[in-house]
């Protein structure tokens, strides 16, 4: 059950003052005048022209006409939630003066918005894309925004290229095709001509671009930031979010189907899990680098196309974030929230990463037009809980009433207030800089391939297969053969085997090996194969039922799944109920036809001879099994239910003769032996089972 105490924080109390409900109210105009008819406009006679003096009509239509604001130029599609963050202890105080990171008694309210990058506001959630992971901490020292992504590097090194990159990835300008896709000529033309994109493209072609849910993806601040302690000493820092549920992804074929079956898939899962009290949770971690080690790496800390391998600098746990409240109004909160990398609090500062420096300009600038003027910080979702006092005045949508006569510093008329004080104020880090104005990238940013190779080397075999398949898909959609050739030639700098496999798939001559390219280093932390696999929380399981189903088995499986925090749903040919083998009724959650196997993490077929017979004869039920197999999902089958495997064309799997057996993530049981539910839970926690001949199955 949702924990109501979690919602009583300074931010929620502030928002309460703005929340308005309809209860017991009468309909009025915006001027508060009651309205007795909002269905008929005022006209001359029953069939005559409408009168201009109908102020209610005019106001209603005018307001409607102005309901839309520009969508975000990137990250337009998103979903958000409130929660709170709390540090584990005070150990970071040695490095930062930021109270919210160092006082374990302080729980800081947060608002998080997850997003895709390329698609429009109404585009599908499960496209191949980077996911935004932006967190606003409403700290008592002011707002701190950590505007990150679910991938730790970025496409470009200098923000001046950002408009070029975005123009390349967005739909092509003549036809506005394709929507929310990277598989088109202009993106890959940009990529082949900008080798600094290579490392990020490896991430984008990996399963990281297809997260199973927002609660199952990592977050990264990407840039190297700076922590500053009370004495003014700086330490370089990279921020990491690690999900409690582990980092898990979907299958590419599956995500494409989900985009049609449920375009709101990720948004819905986030919403539903919070409503169900299954609160998404992440651990904040930091990688710390002392300033004297700035040049101790074979890459530049200021280069946003590079990670610091976790094996080199471990991620130090700092605290925990839980999201426990959905917004009340999507537009007011999720759409109007405004994040900005420049929103920092004492104890956190910037570095000279040229991508970060560009962002420090861009976010405020874009918000001025998107939110219509300089007062968007007063919108409820954006308002800090720390007091705001300054001499900013006027502008569109000013909603504060400043009572002072003096709107300037220095003043004596208001007793010198608001006062400029040193104690508790933000003090910019005093870095000594000396140089000429110059348009030139540092030579220390020049290696575009070393970490792309590191990423490739770190992947499990199945992850490599998925990356090759993704490159083939994306380049296979490019109509310009020169684009395909250019990308493949570039990949030869990462790994010759990778380049060759991609080339063979897209009809391009495999490139010659590049002398000196590649190395044999790896970083196990980069592989999703090494993510924790000890929880089934939030997983959805389709239990297929028909008349004659073994109701005892249905109940036992349901209990085991619910105990672990999973969500079983009973699907039948029709809504309502089915007649169980013992004559009782089994309630159906939904009709098979309203859902799809791609909306579940596993499919289970309980026993019962009549049940199995009916499901075998139902092509849709059989398709659930076949498709789940194709997408690597656990399948559980009991007794007569096992027959569905054959019907689905799955022949390579060994099934139980008696007792329980798991093979390739398919759990079967005949008779009474073994712990079927336990084996199913284990297979579900493992997430996906790629050791199958998935291509042999028609689905
Ligand atoms: Fe950005 C939005 C993340 C580079 C300019 N960005 C935006 C959002 C996220 C990121 C998560 C959505 C925030 C929300 O939910 O409202 N952006 C990143 C990351 C980057 C990055 C992790 C590289 C490390 N961005 C980047 C550059 C520029 C921008 C280099 C421009 C020079 N980003 C913007 C923007 C957006 C934005 C145009 C669009 C809407 C907004 O800011 O408020 O200003």
XYZ file of C-alpha atoms in Angstrom, residues 19-615:
597
model
C -4.102 21.978 -5.958
C -7.704 22.588 -6.951
C -10.391 19.896 -7.110
C -13.958 20.011 -8.448
C -15.625 18.710 -5.293
C -18.809 20.556 -4.406
C -18.040 23.410 -6.796
C -20.299 25.084 -9.369
C -19.131 25.836 -12.911
C -17.945 29.418 -13.346
C -16.167 31.626 -15.860
C -12.541 32.536 -15.220
C -13.963 35.584 -13.465
C -15.804 33.399 -10.976
C -19.281 34.112 -12.395
C -21.548 31.055 -12.216
C -22.672 29.567 -15.517
C -26.050 27.889 -16.034
C -25.504 26.473 -19.549
C -22.194 25.467 -21.132
C -23.667 23.367 -23.972
C -25.559 26.013 -25.969
C -24.023 29.241 -27.239
C -26.024 32.448 -27.091
C -27.773 32.990 -30.440
C -30.448 35.138 -32.001
C -33.391 32.785 -31.921
C -33.002 29.043 -31.877
C -31.609 28.845 -35.424
C -29.923 32.268 -35.724
C -26.292 33.503 -35.591
C -24.198 33.334 -32.426
C -23.747 36.579 -30.507
C -20.363 38.140 -29.866
C -21.486 39.174 -26.422
C -21.518 35.535 -25.279
C -18.542 36.047 -22.990
C -18.698 32.476 -21.698
C -18.497 31.070 -25.227
C -15.653 33.414 -26.181
C -13.665 32.721 -23.045
C -14.129 28.961 -23.339
C -13.041 28.832 -26.989
C -10.208 31.335 -26.545
C -8.748 29.411 -23.661
C -8.983 26.188 -25.615
C -7.355 27.813 -28.654
C -4.354 28.654 -26.499
C -4.012 25.358 -24.648
C -0.885 24.156 -26.411
C 2.670 25.245 -25.713
C 5.690 24.248 -27.788
C 6.931 20.779 -27.008
C 10.525 20.386 -25.873
C 12.879 20.604 -28.849
C 14.350 17.307 -27.608
C 13.063 14.968 -24.887
C 9.475 15.955 -25.778
C 7.999 12.614 -24.718
C 8.239 12.017 -20.991
C 6.709 10.832 -17.752
C 7.373 12.098 -14.247
C 6.897 11.344 -10.558
C 7.635 12.780 -7.138
C 9.678 11.124 -4.448
C 12.449 11.768 -2.020
C 16.183 11.307 -1.631
C 18.131 10.633 1.535
C 21.872 10.111 2.016
C 23.033 7.034 3.965
C 25.540 8.927 6.119
C 27.722 12.022 6.389
C 30.757 10.536 4.684
C 30.595 12.804 1.643
C 30.975 15.896 3.876
C 34.729 15.635 3.356
C 34.088 16.460 -0.308
C 30.974 18.614 -0.525
C 29.149 21.305 1.401
C 25.814 20.201 -0.112
C 23.612 19.385 2.870
C 21.218 17.120 0.978
C 24.138 14.796 0.170
C 25.688 14.764 3.609
C 23.021 15.019 6.326
C 21.423 11.584 6.788
C 18.570 13.136 8.765
C 17.466 15.210 5.752
C 15.005 13.715 3.279
C 14.931 15.908 0.168
C 11.806 15.992 -2.031
C 12.450 15.281 -5.718
C 10.636 15.334 -9.024
C 11.995 13.042 -11.745
C 11.132 13.160 -15.426
C 12.079 10.276 -17.719
C 11.966 10.793 -21.461
C 12.906 9.657 -24.909
C 14.977 12.099 -26.958
C 14.010 12.128 -30.613
C 10.256 11.560 -30.706
C 7.428 14.065 -30.454
C 5.206 14.342 -27.384
C 2.796 11.710 -28.690
C 5.377 9.210 -29.945
C 5.746 5.660 -28.651
C 7.732 4.919 -25.498
C 9.593 1.802 -26.583
C 11.596 3.148 -29.510
C 15.339 2.680 -29.830
C 16.613 5.817 -28.141
C 18.503 7.288 -25.224
C 16.301 7.843 -22.153
C 16.455 11.125 -20.253
C 16.665 10.804 -16.476
C 16.284 14.300 -15.015
C 15.998 14.832 -11.263
C 15.065 18.036 -9.504
C 16.126 18.012 -5.862
C 14.144 20.610 -3.889
C 16.886 21.077 -1.290
C 16.751 23.525 1.591
C 19.711 25.305 -0.050
C 17.853 25.730 -3.359
C 17.061 23.512 -6.344
C 19.700 21.159 -7.695
C 18.931 19.561 -11.071
C 20.789 16.444 -12.173
C 19.833 16.373 -15.857
C 21.165 13.017 -16.959
C 20.541 10.131 -19.318
C 20.447 6.347 -19.059
C 23.734 6.168 -20.955
C 26.965 7.516 -19.449
C 28.381 9.193 -22.560
C 27.110 11.528 -25.257
C 27.175 11.778 -29.049
C 29.342 14.883 -29.332
C 32.112 16.565 -27.407
C 31.198 20.202 -27.929
C 27.717 21.690 -27.495
C 28.120 23.851 -30.583
C 27.386 20.682 -32.587
C 24.148 19.964 -30.712
C 21.792 21.627 -33.246
C 23.521 19.666 -36.046
C 23.172 16.405 -34.169
C 19.516 17.018 -33.339
C 18.688 18.057 -36.903
C 20.257 14.802 -38.065
C 18.396 12.510 -35.674
C 14.979 14.194 -35.874
C 12.625 13.253 -38.744
C 13.985 14.317 -42.125
C 12.910 17.860 -43.033
C 11.115 17.216 -46.325
C 8.759 14.404 -45.314
C 8.993 14.553 -41.514
C 9.724 10.816 -41.603
C 10.633 8.782 -39.582
C 9.081 9.553 -36.198
C 11.143 8.691 -33.109
C 13.608 6.562 -35.087
C 17.334 6.694 -35.528
C 17.233 4.318 -38.514
C 17.476 6.843 -41.328
C 20.010 8.427 -43.637
C 20.520 11.797 -41.980
C 21.463 10.452 -38.544
C 23.890 7.903 -39.932
C 25.343 10.433 -42.371
C 26.098 12.648 -39.365
C 27.507 9.687 -37.467
C 29.879 8.564 -40.195
C 31.280 12.079 -40.542
C 31.672 12.648 -36.774
C 33.756 9.764 -35.394
C 33.350 11.145 -31.850
C 29.812 9.678 -31.967
C 31.206 6.121 -32.159
C 31.246 5.270 -28.459
C 27.699 6.559 -27.903
C 26.451 4.736 -30.997
C 27.667 1.477 -29.456
C 25.473 2.209 -26.444
C 22.557 3.230 -28.650
C 22.793 0.004 -30.642
C 22.926 -2.022 -27.430
C 19.987 -3.184 -25.330
C 20.451 -0.105 -23.128
C 18.318 1.716 -25.684
C 15.394 -0.631 -24.953
C 14.809 -0.486 -21.175
C 12.156 -2.818 -19.771
C 11.007 -0.027 -17.486
C 12.321 3.247 -16.147
C 12.797 1.497 -12.798
C 15.158 -0.958 -14.502
C 17.602 1.477 -16.001
C 20.666 3.259 -14.729
C 21.061 7.007 -14.770
C 24.219 9.032 -15.328
C 25.096 12.689 -14.906
C 27.428 12.074 -17.909
C 29.774 15.047 -17.429
C 32.484 15.277 -14.858
C 31.133 17.745 -12.307
C 32.907 19.121 -9.267
C 32.147 18.700 -5.599
C 33.360 21.541 -3.395
C 33.744 21.178 0.351
C 33.352 23.742 3.118
C 36.994 24.805 2.749
C 36.582 25.376 -0.985
C 38.534 22.275 -2.025
C 37.299 20.688 -5.260
C 36.986 17.014 -6.230
C 35.916 15.750 -9.648
C 32.749 13.697 -9.581
C 30.611 11.541 -11.878
C 27.053 10.860 -10.715
C 25.410 7.441 -11.096
C 21.905 6.131 -10.403
C 21.713 2.355 -9.917
C 18.227 0.813 -9.999
C 17.242 -1.503 -7.153
C 15.622 -3.884 -9.645
C 18.756 -4.210 -11.781
C 19.276 -2.992 -15.344
C 17.107 -4.972 -17.744
C 15.994 -4.550 -21.312
C 13.520 -5.788 -23.872
C 13.995 -7.474 -27.215
C 14.102 -5.259 -30.303
C 11.316 -7.117 -32.114
C 9.308 -6.935 -28.913
C 9.743 -3.175 -28.442
C 8.615 -2.536 -32.001
C 5.450 -4.513 -31.389
C 4.841 -2.859 -28.023
C 5.071 0.519 -29.755
C 1.802 -0.436 -31.464
C 0.140 -2.544 -28.771
C 0.776 -0.019 -26.011
C 2.609 3.157 -27.048
C 2.460 4.297 -23.402
C 4.199 1.182 -22.130
C 6.978 2.768 -20.029
C 4.775 5.614 -18.844
C 2.032 3.185 -17.831
C 4.407 0.881 -15.954
C 5.796 3.826 -13.978
C 2.308 5.080 -13.161
C 0.870 1.663 -12.290
C 3.764 0.621 -10.096
C 3.521 3.810 -8.019
C -0.255 3.409 -7.693
C 0.302 -0.205 -6.585
C 2.837 0.858 -3.947
C 5.735 -0.814 -5.803
C 7.880 2.296 -5.592
C 10.777 2.564 -8.047
C 14.066 2.992 -6.261
C 17.641 3.922 -7.158
C 20.886 4.274 -5.291
C 22.875 7.417 -5.973
C 26.572 6.765 -6.315
C 29.602 8.888 -7.098
C 32.972 8.298 -8.663
C 35.421 10.698 -7.043
C 38.703 11.822 -8.571
C 41.060 14.093 -6.600
C 42.062 17.183 -8.550
C 45.702 16.157 -8.553
C 44.686 13.051 -10.572
C 43.044 15.105 -13.318
C 45.534 13.875 -15.905
C 45.983 10.339 -14.574
C 43.733 8.756 -17.213
C 44.238 7.803 -20.844
C 41.285 10.030 -21.710
C 40.279 13.540 -20.705
C 37.897 13.869 -17.750
C 36.357 16.833 -19.566
C 35.437 14.690 -22.583
C 31.738 13.647 -22.330
C 32.240 10.773 -24.768
C 34.241 8.929 -22.088
C 33.409 6.979 -18.963
C 35.636 6.382 -16.000
C 35.584 2.564 -15.867
C 34.121 1.446 -12.539
C 36.969 -0.993 -12.098
C 39.350 1.993 -12.183
C 37.334 4.275 -9.877
C 34.629 2.424 -7.938
C 31.170 3.901 -7.573
C 30.751 4.943 -3.975
C 27.157 4.628 -2.647
C 25.739 7.909 -1.345
C 22.020 7.520 -0.750
C 18.665 6.267 -1.911
C 15.906 7.783 -4.045
C 12.335 6.465 -4.001
C 9.529 7.661 -6.280
C 6.235 7.378 -4.453
C 3.760 9.844 -5.880
C 2.286 10.325 -9.325
C 1.542 13.869 -10.489
C -2.029 15.136 -10.282
C -1.904 16.879 -13.618
C 0.403 15.931 -16.467
C 0.541 19.374 -18.048
C 0.963 21.374 -14.856
C 3.716 19.181 -13.529
C 5.390 16.847 -16.036
C 5.072 19.175 -19.015
C 5.876 22.435 -17.242
C 8.776 21.163 -15.177
C 11.963 22.909 -16.256
C 15.343 21.322 -15.602
C 18.606 23.128 -16.007
C 22.165 21.920 -15.563
C 23.027 25.362 -14.158
C 20.725 24.787 -11.161
C 23.347 23.878 -8.587
C 23.588 24.408 -4.847
C 26.597 25.211 -2.640
C 28.921 22.203 -2.721
C 28.372 21.292 -6.401
C 30.028 23.070 -9.314
C 30.846 22.720 -12.996
C 33.891 21.796 -15.001
C 35.112 23.031 -18.377
C 33.586 20.123 -20.294
C 32.591 22.003 -23.493
C 29.328 20.081 -23.758
C 28.361 21.003 -20.225
C 29.296 24.626 -20.809
C 26.906 24.764 -23.776
C 24.130 23.208 -21.717
C 24.599 25.880 -19.080
C 23.364 28.333 -21.698
C 20.780 26.245 -23.548
C 18.273 25.141 -20.910
C 17.235 28.543 -19.601
C 17.152 29.878 -23.122
C 14.804 27.161 -24.394
C 12.568 27.454 -21.339
C 12.077 31.168 -21.884
C 10.236 30.403 -25.095
C 8.710 27.058 -24.140
C 7.194 28.379 -20.932
C 6.535 31.895 -22.183
C 8.779 34.280 -20.261
C 11.070 34.551 -17.305
C 8.661 33.677 -14.480
C 8.403 29.924 -15.086
C 10.398 29.334 -11.909
C 7.227 30.379 -10.059
C 5.226 27.488 -11.516
C 4.362 25.152 -8.657
C 6.474 22.244 -9.894
C 9.506 24.477 -10.426
C 9.300 26.579 -7.266
C 12.093 25.856 -4.795
C 11.129 25.067 -1.207
C 14.019 27.293 -0.160
C 12.869 30.928 0.107
C 13.294 33.059 -3.038
C 14.030 36.775 -2.583
C 15.625 39.053 -5.144
C 15.046 42.164 -7.233
C 13.737 40.385 -10.361
C 10.448 42.018 -11.261
C 7.559 41.928 -13.691
C 7.499 39.920 -16.927
C 4.749 37.697 -18.307
C 2.878 35.604 -15.758
C 4.331 37.254 -12.675
C 2.335 35.689 -9.857
C 4.174 37.010 -6.828
C 3.211 40.348 -5.331
C 6.370 42.084 -4.315
C 5.557 44.578 -1.631
C 8.883 46.384 -1.405
C 9.276 49.862 -2.840
C 12.911 49.170 -3.614
C 13.645 46.665 -6.366
C 17.346 47.318 -6.481
C 20.580 46.673 -4.707
C 21.879 48.484 -2.736
C 18.933 49.977 -0.961
C 18.355 51.551 2.396
C 14.564 51.931 2.028
C 13.964 48.231 2.669
C 16.628 48.029 5.327
C 19.120 46.737 2.757
C 16.994 43.637 2.120
C 17.140 41.183 0.590
C 20.652 41.157 1.920
C 23.770 39.777 0.248
C 25.498 37.584 2.795
C 28.461 35.298 2.565
C 27.408 32.570 4.987
C 25.538 29.793 3.138
C 25.860 31.520 -0.244
C 26.979 29.787 -3.439
C 30.593 30.589 -4.165
C 31.929 29.767 -7.583
C 34.878 27.465 -7.519
C 38.034 29.486 -8.000
C 39.783 27.730 -10.799
C 42.796 29.425 -12.265
C 42.410 29.707 -16.048
C 44.952 31.158 -18.415
C 44.776 30.971 -22.196
C 44.070 32.522 -25.561
C 40.614 32.634 -27.141
C 40.806 29.758 -29.602
C 38.467 27.491 -31.594
C 40.284 24.201 -31.274
C 39.583 20.851 -29.640
C 42.222 19.616 -27.245
C 44.350 16.709 -28.485
C 43.355 14.896 -25.292
C 39.853 14.458 -26.807
C 41.185 12.738 -29.931
C 40.707 9.024 -29.198
C 37.214 8.223 -30.456
C 37.545 4.442 -30.505
C 39.338 3.138 -27.408
C 36.259 3.170 -25.177
C 33.965 2.002 -27.982
C 36.188 -1.069 -28.144
C 36.118 -1.335 -24.351
C 32.318 -1.415 -24.476
C 32.280 -4.030 -27.249
C 34.831 -6.233 -25.453
C 32.761 -6.095 -22.261
C 29.581 -7.450 -23.800
C 28.315 -11.009 -23.346
C 27.874 -12.986 -26.576
C 24.141 -12.317 -26.694
C 24.717 -8.613 -26.165
C 27.139 -8.607 -29.083
C 24.562 -10.390 -31.252
C 21.979 -7.744 -30.386
C 24.408 -4.938 -31.243
C 25.254 -6.456 -34.628
C 21.535 -6.965 -35.346
C 20.809 -3.353 -34.371
C 23.511 -1.948 -36.665
C 22.195 -4.129 -39.482
C 18.643 -2.953 -38.896
C 19.563 0.731 -38.715
C 21.918 0.759 -41.684
C 19.567 -1.526 -43.589
C 17.025 1.309 -43.408
C 19.497 3.794 -44.889
C 18.940 4.229 -48.610
C 22.340 5.784 -49.344
C 24.994 3.092 -49.778
C 27.721 5.641 -49.070
C 26.259 6.126 -45.610
C 26.354 2.368 -44.957
C 29.935 2.110 -46.210
C 31.085 5.084 -44.151
C 29.665 3.688 -40.920
C 31.100 0.239 -41.525
C 34.531 1.722 -42.294
C 34.347 3.643 -39.034
C 33.411 0.490 -37.104
C 36.587 -1.180 -38.309
C 38.365 1.143 -35.879
C 36.359 -0.407 -33.025
C 36.532 -4.084 -33.876
C 37.145 -5.712 -37.217
C 34.840 -8.631 -36.431
C 32.001 -6.252 -35.601
C 32.549 -4.233 -38.783
C 32.628 -7.395 -40.891
C 29.440 -8.812 -39.416
C 27.616 -5.533 -39.928
C 28.966 -5.200 -43.485
C 27.780 -8.679 -44.393
C 24.290 -7.885 -43.172
C 23.887 -4.663 -45.123
C 25.426 -5.586 -48.466
C 28.658 -3.668 -48.081
C 32.182 -4.976 -48.759
C 33.786 -5.774 -45.389
C 36.537 -3.255 -44.639
C 40.202 -4.153 -44.275
C 41.487 -4.365 -40.705
C 42.750 -1.002 -39.436
C 46.365 -1.321 -38.266
C 46.642 -0.743 -34.530
C 42.871 -0.711 -33.967
C 41.344 -2.480 -30.988
C 42.669 -3.774 -27.675
C 41.724 -6.518 -25.261
C 40.670 -4.525 -22.210
C 37.158 -4.874 -20.839
C 34.986 -3.520 -18.023
C 32.564 -6.111 -16.605
C 30.419 -3.353 -15.046
C 29.306 -2.366 -18.558
C 27.552 -5.645 -19.304
C 23.899 -6.078 -18.434
C 24.655 -9.767 -18.106
C 26.229 -8.814 -14.778
C 23.203 -6.897 -13.452
C 21.586 -8.253 -10.256
C 19.048 -10.996 -10.970
C 17.479 -11.579 -7.601
C 14.062 -9.953 -7.859
C 10.812 -10.441 -9.764
C 9.328 -7.186 -8.480
C 7.236 -5.427 -11.080
C 7.301 -8.314 -13.580
C 3.981 -9.087 -15.276
C 3.010 -12.678 -15.961
C 0.259 -13.875 -18.322
C -1.472 -17.015 -17.027
C -3.520 -18.503 -19.871
C -6.728 -20.173 -18.736
C -9.771 -21.897 -20.236
C -12.569 -24.095 -18.899
C -11.213 -27.112 -17.036
C -8.149 -25.294 -15.709
C -6.386 -26.681 -12.628
C -7.487 -24.018 -10.155
C -5.126 -25.267 -7.422
C -2.128 -24.680 -9.669
C -3.419 -21.245 -10.696
C -3.719 -20.209 -7.035
C -0.293 -21.575 -6.042
C 1.477 -19.856 -8.943
C -0.384 -16.612 -8.268
C 0.617 -16.630 -4.602
C 4.295 -17.222 -5.371
C 4.367 -14.412 -7.919
C 2.516 -11.903 -5.737
C 4.809 -12.753 -2.799
C 7.777 -11.676 -4.912
C 6.097 -8.422 -6.011
C 5.208 -9.677 -9.506
C 1.814 -9.108 -11.128
C 0.035 -12.217 -12.458
C -2.905 -11.688 -14.819
C -5.338 -14.408 -15.891
C -6.120 -14.246 -19.600
C -8.881 -16.207 -21.323
C -10.589 -16.145 -24.699
C -13.339 -14.029 -23.132
C -13.623 -11.699 -20.165
C -15.527 -12.833 -17.060
C -14.624 -16.202 -15.628
C -13.765 -19.781 -16.628
C -15.046 -22.982 -15.038
C -12.245 -24.713 -13.131
C -11.633 -28.489 -13.066
C -13.149 -28.681 -9.579
C -16.331 -26.965 -10.747
C -15.475 -23.607 -9.172
C -15.048 -20.305 -10.977
C -11.734 -18.668 -11.825
C -11.974 -14.911 -12.422
C -10.411 -13.701 -15.663
C -8.350 -10.481 -15.494
C -8.605 -9.624 -19.194
C -9.445 -11.143 -22.554
C -6.425 -12.504 -24.467
C -7.276 -10.330 -27.456
C -6.977 -7.059 -25.490
C -3.397 -7.820 -24.526
C -0.371 -9.476 -26.107
C 2.541 -11.585 -24.971
C 4.803 -8.587 -25.572
C 3.126 -6.810 -22.668
C 4.223 -9.535 -20.232
C 7.518 -10.839 -18.896
C 6.453 -14.490 -18.863
C 3.658 -16.790 -19.991
C 2.278 -19.651 -17.896
C -0.053 -22.457 -18.996
C -1.520 -24.360 -16.046
C -2.652 -27.985 -16.311
C -6.096 -29.457 -16.856
C -6.822 -31.621 -19.928
C -9.778 -29.565 -21.156
C -7.883 -26.341 -20.468
C -4.933 -27.460 -22.599
C -7.216 -28.720 -25.350
C -9.020 -25.393 -25.598
C -5.817 -23.328 -25.527
